[in-house]
GROMACS .gro file of C-alpha atoms in nm:
model
  493
    1MET     CA    1  21.888  10.479   1.597
    2THR     CA    2  21.659  10.174   1.584
    3LEU     CA    3  21.285  10.156   1.527
    4THR     CA    4  21.233   9.884   1.788
    5GLU     CA    5  21.340   9.824   2.146
    6HIS     CA    6  21.531   9.512   2.042
    7THR     CA    7  21.689   9.377   1.726
    8SER     CA    8  21.576   9.018   1.780
    9TYR     CA    9  21.238   8.865   1.870
   10ASP     CA   10  21.112   8.508   1.885
   11ILE     CA   11  20.816   8.602   1.665
   12VAL     CA   12  20.721   8.893   1.440
   13VAL     CA   13  20.347   8.930   1.375
   14VAL     CA   14  20.238   9.139   1.076
   15GLY     CA   15  19.892   9.292   1.118
   16THR     CA   16  19.694   9.397   1.425
   17GLY     CA   17  19.345   9.274   1.340
   18ALA     CA   18  19.172   8.982   1.509
   19ALA     CA   19  19.420   8.727   1.372
   20GLY     CA   20  19.738   8.923   1.436
   21THR     CA   21  19.643   9.046   1.781
   22ALA     CA   22  19.528   8.699   1.889
   23ALA     CA   23  19.851   8.551   1.753
   24ALA     CA   24  20.068   8.797   1.940
   25LEU     CA   25  19.883   8.749   2.268
   26GLU     CA   26  19.874   8.370   2.246
   27ALA     CA   27  20.245   8.357   2.161
   28ALA     CA   28  20.328   8.583   2.454
   29GLN     CA   29  20.116   8.367   2.683
   30HIS     CA   30  20.338   8.077   2.574
   31GLY     CA   31  20.653   8.262   2.669
   32ALA     CA   32  20.763   8.408   2.334
   33THR     CA   33  20.902   8.755   2.279
   34VAL     CA   34  20.683   8.922   2.018
   35LEU     CA   35  20.697   9.223   1.788
   36LEU     CA   36  20.350   9.319   1.658
   37LEU     CA   37  20.346   9.548   1.355
   38GLU     CA   38  20.074   9.769   1.205
   39LYS     CA   39  20.126   9.956   0.879
   40GLY     CA   40  19.858  10.216   0.956
   41ARG     CA   41  19.840  10.478   1.227
   42HIS     CA   42  19.559  10.292   1.403
   43THR     CA   43  19.540   9.927   1.499
   44GLY     CA   44  19.267   9.670   1.444
   45GLY     CA   45  19.194   9.714   1.074
   46SER     CA   46  18.860   9.584   0.952
   47SER     CA   47  18.831   9.365   1.263
   48ASN     CA   48  18.728   9.681   1.449
   49TYR     CA   49  18.394   9.666   1.266
   50THR     CA   50  18.316   9.299   1.328
   51GLU     CA   51  18.010   9.213   1.530
   52GLY     CA   52  18.068   8.864   1.665
   53LEU     CA   53  18.228   8.527   1.607
   54PHE     CA   54  18.106   8.182   1.516
   55ALA     CA   55  18.130   7.890   1.759
   56VAL     CA   56  17.957   7.566   1.851
   57ASP     CA   57  17.903   7.425   2.199
   58SER     CA   58  18.016   7.740   2.378
   59TYR     CA   59  17.927   7.815   2.739
   60LEU     CA   60  17.676   8.072   2.612
   61GLN     CA   61  17.503   7.818   2.390
   62GLN     CA   62  17.501   7.556   2.665
   63ALA     CA   63  17.331   7.804   2.899
   64GLN     CA   64  17.051   7.849   2.642
   65ASN     CA   65  17.026   7.480   2.547
   66ILE     CA   66  17.140   7.558   2.194
   67HIS     CA   67  17.274   7.240   2.037
   68VAL     CA   68  17.451   7.251   1.701
   69SER     CA   69  17.646   6.954   1.570
   70ALA     CA   70  18.004   7.043   1.480
   71THR     CA   71  18.016   6.754   1.235
   72ASP     CA   72  17.696   6.868   1.067
   73VAL     CA   73  17.844   7.217   1.032
   74LEU     CA   74  18.164   7.071   0.886
   75LYS     CA   75  17.970   6.871   0.628
   76GLU     CA   76  17.752   7.170   0.538
   77GLU     CA   77  18.042   7.410   0.499
   78VAL     CA   78  18.264   7.173   0.302
   79ASP     CA   79  17.976   7.080   0.075
   80TYR     CA   80  17.888   7.450   0.034
   81SER     CA   81  18.248   7.510  -0.075
   82LYS     CA   82  18.221   7.232  -0.336
   83TYR     CA   83  18.499   7.064  -0.139
   84ARG     CA   84  18.744   7.347  -0.196
   85ALA     CA   85  18.753   7.401   0.180
   86ASP     CA   86  18.991   7.189   0.387
   87SER     CA   87  18.798   6.948   0.608
   88ARG     CA   88  19.092   6.912   0.847
   89ILE     CA   89  19.110   7.286   0.904
   90TRP     CA   90  18.734   7.302   0.960
   91ARG     CA   91  18.751   7.009   1.204
   92GLN     CA   92  19.012   7.173   1.423
   93TYR     CA   93  18.849   7.515   1.398
   94LEU     CA   94  18.513   7.374   1.504
   95ASP     CA   95  18.654   7.166   1.786
   96ASP     CA   96  18.836   7.470   1.929
   97SER     CA   97  18.564   7.729   1.865
   98ALA     CA   98  18.410   7.706   2.212
   99ASN     CA   99  18.757   7.741   2.361
  100THR     CA  100  18.810   8.057   2.158
  101VAL     CA  101  18.487   8.208   2.294
  102GLN     CA  102  18.601   8.123   2.646
  103TRP     CA  103  18.956   8.248   2.583
  104LEU     CA  104  18.823   8.584   2.467
  105LYS     CA  105  18.607   8.605   2.779
  106ASP     CA  106  18.911   8.526   2.992
  107GLN     CA  107  19.091   8.823   2.833
  108GLY     CA  108  18.805   9.054   2.931
  109VAL     CA  109  18.572   9.038   2.630
  110GLU     CA  110  18.202   9.073   2.711
  111TYR     CA  111  17.920   8.924   2.503
  112GLU     CA  112  17.568   9.043   2.429
  113GLY     CA  113  17.453   8.689   2.353
  114VAL     CA  114  17.412   8.433   2.076
  115GLN     CA  115  17.188   8.468   1.772
  116ALA     CA  116  17.127   8.344   1.419
  117MET     CA  117  17.127   8.540   1.094
  118GLY     CA  118  16.912   8.471   0.792
  119ALA     CA  119  16.826   8.100   0.773
  120GLY     CA  120  17.125   7.992   0.983
  121GLU     CA  121  17.175   7.843   1.327
  122ALA     CA  122  17.222   8.037   1.652
  123THR     CA  123  17.602   8.027   1.637
  124TRP     CA  124  17.684   8.398   1.617
  125HIS     CA  125  17.837   8.520   1.945
  126ILE     CA  126  17.786   8.897   1.951
  127TYR     CA  127  18.041   9.085   2.158
  128LYS     CA  128  17.977   9.417   2.328
  129GLY     CA  129  18.138   9.720   2.169
  130MET     CA  130  18.207   9.536   1.843
  131GLY     CA  131  18.561   9.441   1.745
  132GLN     CA  132  18.685   9.782   1.849
  133ALA     CA  133  18.626   9.695   2.216
  134VAL     CA  134  18.756   9.339   2.180
  135LEU     CA  135  19.089   9.453   2.038
  136HIS     CA  136  19.150   9.788   2.203
  137ASP     CA  137  18.998   9.732   2.546
  138ALA     CA  138  19.089   9.366   2.599
  139LEU     CA  139  19.339   9.187   2.377
  140GLN     CA  140  19.594   9.453   2.292
  141PRO     CA  141  19.634   9.585   2.648
  142LYS     CA  142  19.671   9.227   2.769
  143ALA     CA  143  19.935   9.157   2.504
  144GLN     CA  144  20.131   9.468   2.592
  145SER     CA  145  20.117   9.379   2.961
  146LEU     CA  146  20.292   9.053   2.870
  147GLY     CA  147  20.571   9.238   2.691
  148VAL     CA  148  20.446   9.240   2.332
  149GLU     CA  149  20.600   9.539   2.156
  150MET     CA  150  20.352   9.702   1.918
  151LEU     CA  151  20.454   9.950   1.649
  152THR     CA  152  20.221  10.143   1.420
  153SER     CA  153  20.306  10.307   1.084
  154THR     CA  154  20.557  10.028   1.030
  155THR     CA  155  20.565   9.789   0.735
  156VAL     CA  156  20.753   9.471   0.658
  157THR     CA  157  20.930   9.512   0.326
  158ALA     CA  158  21.106   9.174   0.305
  159LEU     CA  159  21.134   8.833   0.466
  160HIS     CA  160  21.484   8.700   0.531
  161GLN     CA  161  21.553   8.333   0.463
  162ALA     CA  162  21.838   8.091   0.500
  163ASP     CA  163  21.958   7.894   0.197
  164ASN     CA  164  21.706   7.618   0.277
  165GLY     CA  165  21.416   7.868   0.288
  166THR     CA  166  21.386   7.886   0.666
  167ILE     CA  167  21.275   8.224   0.797
  168THR     CA  168  21.555   8.412   0.976
  169GLY     CA  169  21.428   8.768   0.995
  170VAL     CA  170  21.250   9.062   0.838
  171THR     CA  171  21.321   9.412   0.717
  172ILE     CA  172  21.085   9.673   0.859
  173GLN     CA  173  21.032  10.032   0.751
  174ASP     CA  174  20.888  10.338   0.920
  175ALA     CA  175  20.610  10.472   0.698
  176GLY     CA  176  20.694  10.833   0.774
  177THR     CA  177  21.073  10.855   0.783
  178LYS     CA  178  21.132  10.558   0.547
  179GLU     CA  179  21.402  10.442   0.789
  180THR     CA  180  21.459  10.067   0.769
  181GLN     CA  181  21.585   9.810   1.018
  182ALA     CA  182  21.669   9.441   1.002
  183ILE     CA  183  21.507   9.226   1.271
  184ALA     CA  184  21.620   8.873   1.352
  185THR     CA  185  21.340   8.628   1.429
  186SER     CA  186  21.264   8.258   1.428
  187ALA     CA  187  20.906   8.294   1.305
  188VAL     CA  188  20.683   8.535   1.117
  189ILE     CA  189  20.303   8.528   1.133
  190LEU     CA  190  20.128   8.701   0.842
  191ALA     CA  191  19.786   8.838   0.932
  192THR     CA  192  19.739   9.129   0.693
  193GLY     CA  193  19.373   9.085   0.607
  194GLY     CA  194  19.366   8.989   0.239
  195TYR     CA  195  19.361   9.206  -0.076
  196LEU     CA  196  19.012   9.357  -0.115
  197ASN     CA  197  19.159   9.709  -0.127
  198ASN     CA  198  19.419   9.632  -0.395
  199PRO     CA  199  19.248   9.706  -0.731
  200GLU     CA  200  19.521   9.539  -0.935
  201MET     CA  201  19.506   9.217  -0.734
  202MET     CA  202  19.125   9.218  -0.739
  203ALA     CA  203  19.128   9.258  -1.117
  204SER     CA  204  19.385   8.982  -1.173
  205LEU     CA  205  19.279   8.732  -0.905
  206THR     CA  206  18.899   8.755  -0.913
  207HIS     CA  207  18.624   8.762  -1.175
  208TYR     CA  208  18.434   9.053  -1.019
  209ASP     CA  209  18.362   9.375  -1.205
  210THR     CA  210  18.546   9.602  -0.961
  211ARG     CA  211  18.362   9.908  -1.094
  212ARG     CA  212  18.051   9.777  -0.920
  213LEU     CA  213  18.227   9.640  -0.612
  214ILE     CA  214  18.214   9.856  -0.301
  215PRO     CA  215  18.469   9.758  -0.034
  216VAL     CA  216  18.332   9.825   0.312
  217SER     CA  217  18.646   9.783   0.519
  218SER     CA  218  18.936   9.965   0.680
  219GLY     CA  219  19.094  10.012   0.337
  220LYS     CA  220  19.420   9.846   0.445
  221GLY     CA  221  19.368   9.500   0.294
  222THR     CA  222  19.613   9.546   0.007
  223GLY     CA  223  19.765   9.198  -0.007
  224ASP     CA  224  20.092   9.288   0.166
  225GLY     CA  225  20.130   8.960   0.353
  226LEU     CA  226  20.041   8.754   0.050
  227GLN     CA  227  20.302   8.922  -0.164
  228LEU     CA  228  20.570   8.880   0.103
  229ALA     CA  229  20.493   8.508   0.123
  230TRP     CA  230  20.473   8.457  -0.254
  231ASP     CA  231  20.809   8.631  -0.290
  232ALA     CA  232  20.946   8.385  -0.033
  233GLY     CA  233  20.831   8.088  -0.238
  234ALA     CA  234  20.484   8.029  -0.094
  235GLN     CA  235  20.218   7.859  -0.300
  236LYS     CA  236  19.955   8.095  -0.444
  237TYR     CA  237  19.632   7.920  -0.354
  238GLY     CA  238  19.262   7.979  -0.291
  239THR     CA  239  19.234   8.328  -0.437
  240GLY     CA  240  18.934   8.466  -0.624
  241MET     CA  241  18.671   8.500  -0.352
  242ALA     CA  242  18.542   8.814  -0.184
  243MET     CA  243  18.286   8.811   0.095
  244LEU     CA  244  17.999   8.977  -0.090
  245PHE     CA  245  17.698   9.092   0.107
  246GLY     CA  246  17.435   9.188  -0.147
  247GLY     CA  247  17.312   9.523  -0.271
  248TYR     CA  248  17.489   9.839  -0.158
  249LEU     CA  249  17.445  10.205  -0.243
  250LYS     CA  250  17.732  10.385  -0.411
  251ASP     CA  251  17.778  10.744  -0.301
  252PRO     CA  252  18.101  10.906  -0.428
  253ALA     CA  253  18.056  11.188  -0.177
  254GLU     CA  254  18.066  10.965   0.132
  255PRO     CA  255  18.294  10.693   0.273
  256SER     CA  256  18.146  10.355   0.194
  257PHE     CA  257  18.115  10.241   0.556
  258LYS     CA  258  17.875  10.528   0.634
  259TYR     CA  259  17.579  10.342   0.484
  260MET     CA  260  17.623  10.026   0.692
  261ALA     CA  261  17.395  10.167   0.962
  262SER     CA  262  17.157  10.333   0.716
  263GLN     CA  263  16.796  10.215   0.718
  264MET     CA  264  16.769  10.334   0.359
  265GLU     CA  265  17.060  10.107   0.259
  266THR     CA  266  16.898   9.811   0.433
  267ALA     CA  267  16.559   9.887   0.275
  268ALA     CA  268  16.707   9.924  -0.071
  269GLY     CA  269  16.968   9.650  -0.075
  270GLN     CA  270  16.867   9.383   0.173
  271GLN     CA  271  16.492   9.323   0.130
  272PRO     CA  272  16.326   9.031  -0.060
  273LEU     CA  273  16.109   9.264  -0.267
  274LEU     CA  274  16.146   9.365  -0.634
  275TRP     CA  275  16.467   9.386  -0.837
  276LEU     CA  276  16.487   9.485  -1.204
  277ASN     CA  277  16.788   9.461  -1.432
  278GLU     CA  278  16.915   9.702  -1.696
  279HIS     CA  279  16.644   9.578  -1.933
  280GLY     CA  280  16.365   9.637  -1.682
  281GLU     CA  281  16.322   9.263  -1.617
  282ARG     CA  282  16.308   9.055  -1.302
  283PHE     CA  283  16.589   8.800  -1.302
  284VAL     CA  284  16.588   8.612  -0.968
  285ASP     CA  285  16.392   8.518  -0.658
  286GLU     CA  286  16.477   8.825  -0.453
  287ALA     CA  287  16.459   8.624  -0.129
  288VAL     CA  288  16.817   8.535  -0.216
  289VAL     CA  289  16.898   8.821   0.024
  290TYR     CA  290  16.862   8.573   0.310
  291ASN     CA  291  17.202   8.443   0.198
  292PHE     CA  292  17.381   8.770   0.143
  293SER     CA  293  17.675   8.610  -0.039
  294TYR     CA  294  17.439   8.444  -0.286
  295ALA     CA  295  17.270   8.782  -0.325
  296GLY     CA  296  17.602   8.934  -0.428
  297ASN     CA  297  17.650   8.658  -0.681
  298ALA     CA  298  17.299   8.710  -0.818
  299LEU     CA  299  17.351   9.083  -0.858
  300TYR     CA  300  17.665   9.015  -1.057
  301THR     CA  301  17.470   8.810  -1.314
  302GLN     CA  302  17.331   9.139  -1.446
  303ASN     CA  303  17.506   9.450  -1.573
  304GLN     CA  304  17.289   9.681  -1.367
  305VAL     CA  305  17.026   9.627  -1.096
  306PHE     CA  306  16.759   9.849  -0.945
  307SER     CA  307  16.559   9.787  -0.628
  308ILE     CA  308  16.201   9.914  -0.652
  309LEU     CA  309  16.009  10.031  -0.344
  310ASP     CA  310  15.669  10.193  -0.330
  311GLN     CA  311  15.535  10.416  -0.055
  312GLY     CA  312  15.323  10.133   0.078
  313VAL     CA  313  15.615   9.904   0.164
  314ILE     CA  314  15.814  10.195   0.303
  315ASP     CA  315  15.528  10.278   0.541
  316ARG     CA  316  15.489   9.908   0.624
  317MET     CA  317  15.855   9.871   0.719
  318ALA     CA  318  15.837  10.186   0.931
  319GLN     CA  319  15.532  10.058   1.119
  320ASP     CA  320  15.590   9.682   1.132
  321GLY     CA  321  15.963   9.640   1.076
  322ASN     CA  322  16.187   9.526   0.793
  323PHE     CA  323  16.199   9.178   0.641
  324MET     CA  324  16.577   9.142   0.658
  325GLY     CA  325  16.836   9.343   0.848
  326LEU     CA  326  17.207   9.400   0.798
  327GLY     CA  327  17.391   9.225   1.080
  328VAL     CA  328  17.369   9.418   1.405
  329TYR     CA  329  17.387   9.752   1.225
  330VAL     CA  330  17.017   9.733   1.136
  331ARG     CA  331  16.847   9.448   1.315
  332ARG     CA  332  16.616   9.206   1.139
  333GLY     CA  333  16.255   9.308   1.206
  334GLU     CA  334  16.363   9.655   1.323
  335LYS     CA  335  16.103   9.927   1.273
  336MET     CA  336  16.241  10.160   1.010
  337THR     CA  337  16.150  10.486   1.180
  338LYS     CA  338  16.432  10.678   1.009
  339LEU     CA  339  16.372  10.536   0.663
  340GLN     CA  340  16.148  10.807   0.521
  341SER     CA  341  16.367  11.090   0.643
  342GLU     CA  342  16.681  10.924   0.504
  343ILE     CA  343  16.509  10.872   0.166
  344ASP     CA  344  16.384  11.231   0.158
  345ALA     CA  345  16.732  11.361   0.238
  346ALA     CA  346  16.887  11.151  -0.037
  347VAL     CA  347  16.629  11.275  -0.292
  348THR     CA  348  16.683  11.637  -0.186
  349ALA     CA  349  17.059  11.596  -0.214
  350LYS     CA  350  17.014  11.436  -0.558
  351LYS     CA  351  17.220  11.134  -0.462
  352PRO     CA  352  17.315  10.942  -0.777
  353PHE     CA  353  17.172  10.610  -0.658
  354ILE     CA  354  16.810  10.719  -0.591
  355PHE     CA  355  16.518  10.797  -0.825
  356LYS     CA  356  16.168  10.914  -0.727
  357ALA     CA  357  15.853  10.943  -0.937
  358ASP     CA  358  15.477  10.957  -0.905
  359THR     CA  359  15.422  10.685  -1.164
  360ILE     CA  360  15.605  10.369  -1.271
  361ASP     CA  361  15.641  10.504  -1.625
  362GLU     CA  362  15.807  10.818  -1.495
  363LEU     CA  363  16.033  10.615  -1.263
  364ALA     CA  364  16.146  10.393  -1.549
  365ALA     CA  365  16.231  10.696  -1.760
  366LYS     CA  366  16.434  10.852  -1.478
  367MET     CA  367  16.629  10.528  -1.433
  368HIS     CA  368  16.688  10.518  -1.812
  369LEU     CA  369  16.515  10.181  -1.840
  370PRO     CA  370  16.273  10.078  -2.118
  371VAL     CA  371  15.938  10.210  -1.999
  372ASP     CA  372  15.722   9.943  -2.164
  373GLN     CA  373  15.927   9.659  -2.015
  374VAL     CA  374  15.934   9.807  -1.665
  375THR     CA  375  15.558   9.859  -1.678
  376LYS     CA  376  15.508   9.501  -1.794
  377SER     CA  377  15.742   9.363  -1.524
  378VAL     CA  378  15.562   9.552  -1.247
  379GLN     CA  379  15.218   9.452  -1.374
  380THR     CA  380  15.321   9.087  -1.393
  381TYR     CA  381  15.477   9.103  -1.048
  382ASN     CA  382  15.168   9.263  -0.900
  383GLN     CA  383  14.955   8.986  -1.053
  384TYR     CA  384  15.179   8.730  -0.882
  385CYS     CA  385  15.126   8.919  -0.556
  386ASP     CA  386  14.748   8.910  -0.602
  387ASN     CA  387  14.761   8.538  -0.682
  388GLY     CA  388  15.002   8.460  -0.400
  389GLN     CA  389  15.227   8.268  -0.640
  390ASP     CA  390  15.546   8.371  -0.817
  391ALA     CA  391  15.513   8.185  -1.147
  392ASP     CA  392  15.860   8.292  -1.262
  393PHE     CA  393  16.098   8.217  -0.975
  394GLY     CA  394  15.887   8.067  -0.698
  395LYS     CA  395  15.945   8.333  -0.434
  396ASN     CA  396  15.788   8.270  -0.094
  397PRO     CA  397  15.442   8.435  -0.097
  398ASP     CA  398  15.529   8.612   0.229
  399TYR     CA  399  15.757   8.835   0.026
  400LEU     CA  400  15.522   8.904  -0.262
  401VAL     CA  401  15.435   9.267  -0.186
  402LYS     CA  402  15.264   9.473  -0.456
  403VAL     CA  403  15.423   9.783  -0.605
  404ALA     CA  404  15.106   9.987  -0.626
  405THR     CA  405  15.119  10.300  -0.409
  406GLY     CA  406  15.303  10.613  -0.518
  407PRO     CA  407  15.538  10.779  -0.495
  408TYR     CA  408  15.775  10.512  -0.625
  409TYR     CA  409  16.148  10.486  -0.562
  410GLY     CA  410  16.425  10.316  -0.754
  411PHE     CA  411  16.767  10.251  -0.605
  412GLU     CA  412  17.062  10.151  -0.819
  413LEU     CA  413  17.239   9.865  -0.644
  414ASN     CA  414  17.607   9.797  -0.654
  415VAL     CA  415  17.766   9.506  -0.466
  416GLY     CA  416  17.912   9.539  -0.119
  417ALA     CA  417  18.210   9.337   0.000
  418PHE     CA  418  18.370   9.301   0.343
  419CYS     CA  419  18.697   9.122   0.265
  420THR     CA  420  18.875   8.858   0.061
  421MET     CA  421  18.974   8.520   0.203
  422GLY     CA  422  19.260   8.301   0.087
  423GLY     CA  423  19.589   8.328  -0.093
  424LEU     CA  424  19.825   8.104   0.105
  425LYS     CA  425  19.796   7.730   0.145
  426VAL     CA  426  19.851   7.633   0.509
  427THR     CA  427  19.869   7.325   0.728
  428THR     CA  428  19.639   7.268   1.024
  429ALA     CA  429  19.911   7.442   1.230
  430ASN     CA  430  19.878   7.745   0.997
  431GLU     CA  431  20.226   7.685   0.856
  432VAL     CA  432  20.266   7.827   0.505
  433LEU     CA  433  20.333   7.576   0.228
  434ASP     CA  434  20.566   7.631  -0.064
  435THR     CA  435  20.498   7.544  -0.429
  436THR     CA  436  20.598   7.180  -0.371
  437GLY     CA  437  20.363   7.139  -0.074
  438ASN     CA  438  20.635   7.154   0.193
  439THR     CA  439  20.633   7.397   0.484
  440ILE     CA  440  20.839   7.712   0.478
  441GLN     CA  441  20.996   7.672   0.820
  442GLY     CA  442  20.908   7.959   1.050
  443LEU     CA  443  20.638   8.113   0.827
  444TYR     CA  444  20.273   8.113   0.935
  445ALA     CA  445  19.956   8.273   0.797
  446ALA     CA  446  19.634   8.346   0.983
  447GLY     CA  447  19.295   8.502   0.917
  448ASN     CA  448  19.211   8.618   0.567
  449ASP     CA  449  19.562   8.553   0.436
  450ALA     CA  450  19.516   8.178   0.489
  451ALA     CA  451  19.319   7.958   0.251
  452GLY     CA  452  19.116   7.651   0.343
  453LEU     CA  453  18.794   7.787   0.491
  454THR     CA  454  18.584   7.863   0.182
  455GLY     CA  455  18.529   7.791  -0.183
  456ASP     CA  456  18.415   8.061  -0.423
  457THR     CA  457  18.139   8.195  -0.195
  458TYR     CA  458  18.131   8.278   0.175
  459GLY     CA  459  17.878   8.085   0.384
  460PRO     CA  460  17.674   8.339   0.585
  461ASN     CA  461  17.433   8.082   0.729
  462MET     CA  462  17.702   8.043   0.993
  463PRO     CA  463  17.777   8.415   1.052
  464GLY     CA  464  18.103   8.511   1.214
  465THR     CA  465  18.301   8.222   1.067
  466CYS     CA  466  18.549   8.464   0.910
  467VAL     CA  467  18.637   8.658   1.225
  468GLY     CA  468  18.597   8.342   1.433
  469TYR     CA  469  18.860   8.178   1.217
  470ALA     CA  470  19.076   8.488   1.248
  471PHE     CA  471  19.078   8.459   1.626
  472TYR     CA  472  19.123   8.081   1.613
  473SER     CA  473  19.395   8.076   1.347
  474GLY     CA  474  19.574   8.363   1.516
  475ARG     CA  475  19.585   8.170   1.841
  476ASN     CA  476  19.673   7.851   1.656
  477SER     CA  477  19.962   8.008   1.467
  478GLY     CA  478  20.081   8.195   1.777
  479ARG     CA  479  20.090   7.876   1.981
  480HIS     CA  480  20.271   7.674   1.715
  481ALA     CA  481  20.510   7.956   1.632
  482ALA     CA  482  20.602   7.992   2.000
  483SER     CA  483  20.674   7.619   2.020
  484TYR     CA  484  20.880   7.635   1.702
  485ALA     CA  485  21.077   7.938   1.824
  486ASN     CA  486  21.148   7.765   2.153
  487GLN     CA  487  21.280   7.460   1.968
  488GLN     CA  488  21.501   7.681   1.755
  489ALA     CA  489  21.641   7.847   2.066
  490LEU     CA  490  21.713   7.510   2.227
  491THR     CA  491  21.886   7.394   1.910
  492THR     CA  492  22.110   7.698   1.881
  493ASN     CA  493  22.194   7.690   2.251
   0.00000   0.00000   0.00000
């Protein structure tokens, strides 16, 4: 008995998220036979929760007279990365980004439109139905119609190589029966989504305090593809970065993704209002939330952080809208009509992240912070609000909102994270490089497994660059792998 329909394929793709699915479809469109593997019972991974992709000069932007210079974006992103990003990879990604938007449309993907996030440009192409619709309603059915064989609950346990390191096959295993099978192939594309959900790898490869890190993902990013490649002689490169997105509420009784659409989460973790550390002190210009990755970094400078809201700002956000949203889950400027009821429910349920009091002194005591220092910090902050000038950190006066109307609420903030990026050094064709800088023939990496797009901090001023690169690099690796497999077939014949 075999696990697959065939024992040989031109290409084996590992992972069914944006990168893997795009790779499989693109390869099939170029005539390759493809086996697409998913270790879980359900396909798509964290890509199911994505909202839209980055692009410049797309047909949607042209229709709205939105002009963004690709070269300016390249310079901004490479500079932002402190030149740890690969300019060549960014150049090709940017130049093909409009084609990727069009390619997705050609496969049946529908878009809501183009928008900006935070202080960024209008480069975020929001698709209808989120990534779930893109993958399950458009790309995967199209891939299967072209003959791509897709297996779930199936892992790759080893890469097979010739004496010179060239990829010759894989060993796959059924997650339930543990049955294994050897598959012959000319090329393998690794698109397994990084290692955010592998505590050991996070502890050894990053500097984050993982006790405070809250992964908001499918839970399947455990570094499988990276380990396969490293075992095959690939260069370990570009690790250490997670895509942080600012303050997030930790609730042991609920799955972490539940709070993404919560107005309470957005009010507590994403507003440019008042943060206090474990000593009851302000420590940053809270408008850092407009770059959510920077906000994550800022939160990590302290051992503990609390967001302070009074009834006045809660009522204001309900009536007039929030200052800052959370992607398309809670829109920027959205009226927070559910906020009070969500807060009341959390207080009633005695959720561990929320504290309520009639006075600031009482609130400080409940949060186990020094009462005198919290009182002093709030009084000083309120004076800055009255004066319209933040003498400590220079926060925009538009965000200086007094904490003066009870009841008062404190929210303990942990740090949310969507994914990691990096681990394998790749060429502009997404070929994996070994420890000497040479390609491992037949091995490709796409999406979050590939390094070259970021430095130590994700750049959210151009939202959707991560999933946009996943689609692009998947297509790029699929196209090049199909060409390589065809050359191998011609050589052997």
